[in-house]
Coordinates of C-alpha atoms and ligand atoms in Angstrom, one line a residue:
M1 CA 22.7 -50.3 -42.0
A2 CA 19.9 -48.3 -43.1
H3 CA 16.9 -50.1 -44.7
K4 CA 15.0 -49.1 -47.5
T5 CA 12.1 -46.5 -47.4
V6 CA 10.1 -46.4 -50.0
S7 CA 8.4 -43.0 -50.3
D8 CA 5.0 -41.5 -51.6
A9 CA 6.6 -38.6 -53.8
D10 CA 4.9 -39.8 -56.9
S11 CA 1.8 -40.8 -57.6
H12 CA 2.9 -44.0 -58.7
L13 CA 3.0 -46.0 -55.3
P14 CA 6.0 -47.8 -54.7
T15 CA 6.3 -51.9 -54.1
G16 CA 6.5 -52.3 -49.7
L17 CA 4.6 -52.1 -46.5
Y18 CA 3.5 -49.0 -45.8
I19 CA 2.2 -48.8 -41.6
I20 CA -0.4 -46.2 -40.8
A21 CA -1.5 -44.7 -37.8
T22 CA -5.4 -44.7 -37.8
P23 CA -8.1 -42.7 -35.2
I24 CA -8.0 -43.5 -31.1
G25 CA -11.6 -42.1 -31.5
N26 CA -12.4 -39.3 -33.7
I27 CA -12.9 -40.4 -37.3
G28 CA -11.4 -36.8 -38.3
D29 CA -7.7 -38.2 -37.3
I30 CA -6.7 -39.0 -40.1
S31 CA -3.4 -37.8 -42.2
S32 CA -4.0 -36.8 -45.9
R33 CA -1.5 -38.2 -46.1
A34 CA -2.3 -41.6 -44.6
L35 CA -6.0 -41.4 -46.8
E36 CA -3.9 -41.1 -50.3
I37 CA -2.0 -44.0 -48.9
L38 CA -4.4 -46.5 -48.2
G39 CA -6.4 -45.2 -51.5
K40 CA -4.0 -46.6 -53.3
V41 CA -2.6 -50.2 -52.2
D42 CA -3.9 -53.1 -53.0
A43 CA -4.3 -54.6 -49.9
I44 CA -4.8 -53.4 -45.7
A45 CA -3.7 -56.2 -43.3
C46 CA -6.0 -55.3 -40.2
E47 CA -6.8 -57.0 -36.5
D48 CA -10.9 -56.8 -37.2
T49 CA -11.9 -56.7 -40.9
R50 CA -15.4 -55.4 -38.8
V51 CA -13.4 -52.5 -37.2
S52 CA -11.4 -51.1 -39.8
G53 CA -14.2 -51.1 -42.7
K54 CA -15.9 -48.9 -40.8
L55 CA -12.6 -46.3 -41.9
T56 CA -12.6 -48.2 -45.3
S57 CA -16.0 -47.7 -45.8
F58 CA -16.0 -43.9 -44.3
Y59 CA -13.3 -42.9 -47.0
N60 CA -14.4 -45.1 -49.8
I61 CA -11.6 -46.9 -49.7
P62 CA -11.6 -50.0 -51.7
A63 CA -8.4 -52.3 -50.7
K64 CA -9.3 -55.7 -49.3
K65 CA -9.2 -56.4 -45.9
I66 CA -6.7 -58.8 -44.8
P67 CA -6.6 -60.1 -41.0
Y68 CA -3.8 -60.0 -39.4
H69 CA -3.4 -60.6 -35.8
D70 CA -2.3 -62.9 -32.7
H71 CA -4.0 -65.5 -33.3
N72 CA -3.1 -65.5 -37.2
A73 CA 0.4 -63.7 -37.7
A74 CA 2.3 -67.1 -37.5
E75 CA 0.5 -68.2 -40.3
M76 CA 0.3 -64.5 -42.3
R77 CA 3.6 -63.4 -41.8
P78 CA 4.2 -65.4 -44.7
R79 CA 1.9 -64.5 -47.2
L80 CA 1.7 -60.6 -46.7
I81 CA 6.0 -60.5 -47.0
A82 CA 5.8 -62.7 -50.6
M83 CA 3.2 -60.4 -51.8
I84 CA 5.5 -57.5 -50.9
K85 CA 8.1 -59.2 -52.8
E86 CA 5.8 -59.8 -55.7
G87 CA 5.4 -56.3 -55.9
K88 CA 2.4 -55.4 -54.4
R89 CA 1.9 -52.6 -51.7
V90 CA 0.5 -53.8 -48.4
A91 CA -0.4 -51.6 -45.3
L92 CA -0.6 -52.2 -42.1
I93 CA -3.4 -50.7 -39.9
S94 CA -4.9 -51.8 -36.1
D95 CA -7.8 -51.2 -35.1
A96 CA -7.4 -47.8 -33.8
G97 CA -3.6 -45.6 -33.6
M98 CA -0.5 -46.5 -33.9
P99 CA 0.0 -50.0 -35.1
L100 CA 2.6 -52.0 -33.0
I101 CA 1.9 -49.7 -30.0
S102 CA 0.6 -53.0 -28.1
D103 CA -1.6 -54.4 -31.1
P104 CA 0.1 -56.2 -34.0
G105 CA 3.2 -55.6 -35.9
Y106 CA 6.4 -55.5 -34.7
K107 CA 7.4 -59.1 -35.6
L108 CA 6.2 -58.0 -38.9
V109 CA 8.3 -55.5 -39.4
A110 CA 11.4 -56.8 -37.5
Q111 CA 10.9 -59.8 -40.8
C112 CA 10.5 -57.2 -43.2
A113 CA 13.8 -55.1 -41.3
A114 CA 15.9 -58.4 -41.9
E115 CA 14.9 -59.5 -45.0
D116 CA 15.7 -55.6 -46.2
I117 CA 12.3 -55.2 -47.9
P118 CA 11.0 -51.3 -48.4
M119 CA 8.8 -50.1 -45.7
T120 CA 7.9 -46.6 -44.0
C121 CA 5.4 -45.4 -41.3
I122 CA 2.6 -42.6 -41.9
P123 CA 2.8 -41.6 -38.3
G124 CA -0.8 -40.5 -36.5
P125 CA -2.7 -40.7 -33.5
T126 CA -1.4 -43.2 -29.9
A127 CA -3.2 -42.8 -26.9
S128 CA 0.1 -43.1 -24.9
L129 CA 1.4 -39.8 -26.6
T130 CA -2.2 -38.3 -26.3
A131 CA -2.8 -39.0 -22.7
L132 CA 1.2 -38.1 -21.9
T133 CA 0.5 -34.7 -23.6
L134 CA -3.0 -34.0 -21.4
S135 CA -1.6 -35.0 -18.3
G136 CA 0.0 -32.3 -16.7
L137 CA 3.1 -34.5 -15.7
P138 CA 6.8 -33.8 -17.3
T139 CA 7.1 -34.9 -20.6
D140 CA 10.8 -34.3 -21.3
K141 CA 11.1 -38.5 -20.2
F142 CA 8.6 -41.3 -20.2
M143 CA 8.5 -44.1 -20.1
F144 CA 5.2 -46.8 -22.7
A145 CA 5.2 -49.9 -19.9
G146 CA 2.0 -51.2 -22.2
F147 CA -0.2 -52.9 -20.3
L148 CA 0.1 -54.4 -16.7
P149 CA -0.9 -58.2 -15.8
P150 CA -4.6 -58.1 -14.8
K151 CA -3.7 -60.6 -11.7
S152 CA -2.5 -58.1 -8.2
A153 CA 0.5 -60.1 -7.8
A154 CA 2.2 -60.0 -11.5
R155 CA 0.8 -56.4 -11.5
K156 CA 2.7 -55.7 -8.4
T157 CA 5.8 -57.6 -9.6
A158 CA 5.3 -55.3 -13.2
L159 CA 5.1 -52.1 -11.1
A160 CA 8.0 -52.6 -8.6
E161 CA 10.2 -53.1 -11.7
V162 CA 9.5 -49.5 -13.3
K163 CA 8.9 -48.1 -9.6
A164 CA 13.1 -46.6 -10.0
V165 CA 13.0 -45.6 -13.9
P166 CA 12.6 -41.7 -13.7
A167 CA 10.5 -40.8 -16.0
T168 CA 6.6 -40.2 -16.0
L169 CA 5.4 -43.8 -17.0
I170 CA 2.7 -44.6 -19.0
F171 CA 0.0 -47.4 -19.0
Y172 CA -2.6 -48.9 -20.8
E173 CA -6.4 -50.4 -18.9
T174 CA -9.0 -51.4 -19.1
A175 CA -12.2 -50.5 -17.0
P176 CA -13.1 -52.8 -15.0
R177 CA -9.1 -52.9 -13.7
L178 CA -8.7 -49.3 -13.7
I179 CA -9.1 -49.4 -9.5
G180 CA -7.2 -52.3 -8.4
S181 CA -4.6 -50.7 -10.5
L182 CA -4.3 -47.5 -9.3
E183 CA -4.6 -49.3 -5.6
D184 CA -1.7 -51.3 -6.4
M185 CA 0.2 -48.3 -7.7
Q186 CA 0.0 -46.1 -4.9
A187 CA 0.6 -49.3 -2.6
I188 CA 3.9 -50.2 -5.2
L189 CA 5.4 -46.7 -6.0
G190 CA 4.3 -44.6 -3.3
D191 CA 1.4 -41.5 -3.8
R192 CA 2.7 -40.3 -7.1
P193 CA 0.7 -37.0 -8.7
A194 CA -0.9 -38.9 -12.0
A195 CA -3.8 -38.9 -14.7
V196 CA -6.2 -40.9 -15.8
A197 CA -7.6 -40.0 -19.3
R198 CA -10.3 -41.3 -21.0
E199 CA -12.5 -41.7 -24.0
L200 CA -10.0 -39.5 -25.6
T201 CA -10.7 -37.4 -29.0
K202 CA -13.8 -38.9 -27.8
K203 CA -17.5 -37.4 -26.5
F204 CA -17.0 -38.3 -23.6
E205 CA -13.4 -37.1 -23.4
E206 CA -12.6 -36.9 -19.4
V207 CA -9.1 -36.3 -17.8
R208 CA -8.4 -36.7 -13.9
R209 CA -5.5 -34.6 -12.2
G210 CA -4.4 -36.0 -9.1
Q211 CA -2.5 -37.9 -6.2
L212 CA -2.8 -41.8 -6.9
S213 CA -4.8 -41.6 -3.9
E214 CA -7.0 -39.1 -4.5
L215 CA -7.7 -40.9 -8.1
G216 CA -8.3 -44.2 -6.3
A217 CA -10.3 -42.9 -3.9
Y218 CA -12.6 -41.2 -6.3
Y219 CA -12.9 -43.9 -8.6
Q220 CA -13.3 -46.8 -5.6
A221 CA -16.7 -44.1 -4.7
H222 CA -18.3 -43.4 -7.8
G223 CA -17.3 -46.6 -9.2
E224 CA -15.5 -48.1 -12.4
P225 CA -15.6 -45.4 -15.0
R226 CA -16.8 -46.7 -18.8
G227 CA -14.8 -46.7 -22.2
E228 CA -11.0 -46.5 -23.4
I229 CA -8.2 -45.8 -20.4
V230 CA -4.4 -44.3 -19.7
I231 CA -2.8 -44.2 -16.7
V232 CA -0.1 -41.9 -16.3
V233 CA 2.0 -41.5 -13.6
G234 CA 4.6 -38.6 -12.7
G235 CA 8.6 -40.3 -12.1
P236 CA 9.7 -40.9 -8.6
V237 CA 10.1 -37.9 -6.0
A238 CA 13.7 -37.0 -4.9
G239 CA 15.0 -38.7 -1.6
Q240 CA 12.5 -41.8 -1.7
T241 CA 15.2 -44.1 -2.5
E242 CA 15.2 -47.2 -0.4
D243 CA 17.9 -48.6 1.6
W244 CA 17.6 -53.1 1.0
T245 CA 19.8 -54.3 4.0
D246 CA 19.3 -58.3 4.7
E247 CA 16.9 -57.2 7.6
A248 CA 14.6 -54.7 4.6
V249 CA 14.4 -57.4 2.1
D250 CA 13.3 -60.2 4.7
K251 CA 10.5 -58.0 6.2
L252 CA 9.3 -57.4 2.9
L253 CA 9.1 -60.6 2.3
R254 CA 6.9 -61.8 5.3
E255 CA 4.8 -59.0 4.2
M256 CA 3.9 -60.3 0.9
M257 CA 4.4 -64.1 1.8
R258 CA 1.9 -63.5 5.2
E259 CA -0.5 -60.4 4.5
Q260 CA -0.8 -60.7 0.7
G261 CA -0.6 -64.5 0.2
M262 CA 1.6 -64.8 -2.2
S263 CA 3.8 -67.8 -3.0
V264 CA 7.8 -67.8 -2.5
K265 CA 8.3 -68.0 -5.6
D266 CA 5.9 -64.9 -6.2
A267 CA 7.0 -62.8 -3.4
A268 CA 10.7 -63.9 -5.0
A269 CA 9.7 -62.2 -7.9
F270 CA 8.3 -59.4 -6.4
V271 CA 11.1 -58.5 -3.8
A272 CA 13.8 -58.8 -6.1
A273 CA 11.8 -56.7 -8.8
R274 CA 11.4 -53.7 -6.1
S275 CA 15.2 -53.7 -5.1
G276 CA 17.3 -55.2 -8.1
I277 CA 18.1 -57.8 -5.7
K278 CA 19.1 -60.9 -7.9
K279 CA 16.3 -63.3 -8.4
R280 CA 17.9 -66.1 -7.3
D281 CA 19.5 -64.6 -3.8
V282 CA 16.2 -63.0 -2.5
Y283 CA 14.7 -66.8 -3.9
Q284 CA 16.9 -68.5 -1.2
R285 CA 16.0 -66.4 1.5
A286 CA 11.7 -66.2 1.0
L287 CA 13.5 -70.9 1.2
L288 CA 14.7 -69.9 4.4
L289 CA 11.9 -67.7 5.8
Q290 CA 9.8 -70.5 4.9
Q291 CA 11.4 -72.7 6.6
K292 CA 12.2 -70.9 9.6
K293 CA 8.0 -70.9 10.3
K294 CA 7.3 -74.4 10.1
Ligands
SAM1 N1 -2.0 -48.9 -31.1 C1 -3.3 -47.9 -29.8 C2 -2.8 -46.7 -29.8 O1 -1.5 -46.3 -30.6 O2 -2.9 -45.8 -28.8 C3 -3.5 -48.9 -28.2 C4 -3.9 -50.1 -28.5 S1 -4.5 -51.1 -27.4 C5 -5.1 -52.7 -27.9 C6 -5.8 -50.2 -26.9 C7 -5.9 -49.3 -25.7 O3 -5.4 -48.0 -25.7 C8 -6.9 -48.9 -24.8 O4 -7.0 -50.1 -23.6 C9 -6.9 -48.0 -24.0 O5 -5.8 -48.4 -22.7 C10 -5.9 -47.1 -25.0 N2 -6.9 -46.7 -26.0 C11 -7.0 -47.0 -27.1 N3 -7.8 -45.6 -26.9 C12 -8.4 -44.8 -26.6 C13 -9.1 -43.4 -26.4 N4 -9.5 -42.8 -27.1 N5 -8.4 -42.9 -25.1 C14 -8.0 -43.7 -24.1 N6 -7.2 -45.0 -23.9 C15 -7.2 -45.3 -25.5

């Protein structure tokens, strides 16, 4: 069933939810349609009113800002929906880029869809596609993988889950975790071509391209960089598929438990994700290996 959309074709702005992309660094990167609608809405739901205040004061946008973030979303969602039902026009923006893309908003949109509340999206910048575009890697098929877990064991499991995806992979990352993530990517995905895109659209924009090993070595030598980062990694290299015999499963389980110090549970989750074998079966093998060791 097609859901209702709102159109801003007329000068009167209809009631509904307006999901609006904002700049990822360069304040000029906002569409004239986005500014027109932000100028007409009754309220703007935003993650941090101080961050969005810079945008609204720069463009003289008068609408009141309502905080909508991970910690108050459950409480604020019904209030925003009630406002729209009363006939108000509500915009949703995030600190930067496309709302919902590693940012709040998904549940609000899902709820509006379920209640057939009119909504539309005014698209614009996102760091994910900006980095992909500049990476020099294939763009015909890609997967946005969001943020990896901060701890290495969980990160390796998450990487194993996407290892076989036949597409360019896009990850968001923070500067302090860049070196660890590049190391884990090389260990799990193999030495693939990649790009580290930093401070996109800002004064110190930089895109460094190379094999994961070269990028890792560069940042090891120069230290962690500053600013916001996207890592783009090429898809799997043809012919690098693995043969998951019982021996291969046991070998990797031993390596993860003994050399990497993973628990039985973590090692089983890791090997299951990497091999595609059921977690329960791998867990049983891991338990046996541990018992043999005792
Ligand atoms: N909604 C945003 C979007 O559409 O790109 C993403 C928000 S997410 C909380 C923040 C992450 O996006 C950063 O940690 C970084 O990985 C990436 N990012 C945002 N702005 C960036 C920029 N100017 N340059 C590089 N990466 C950026």
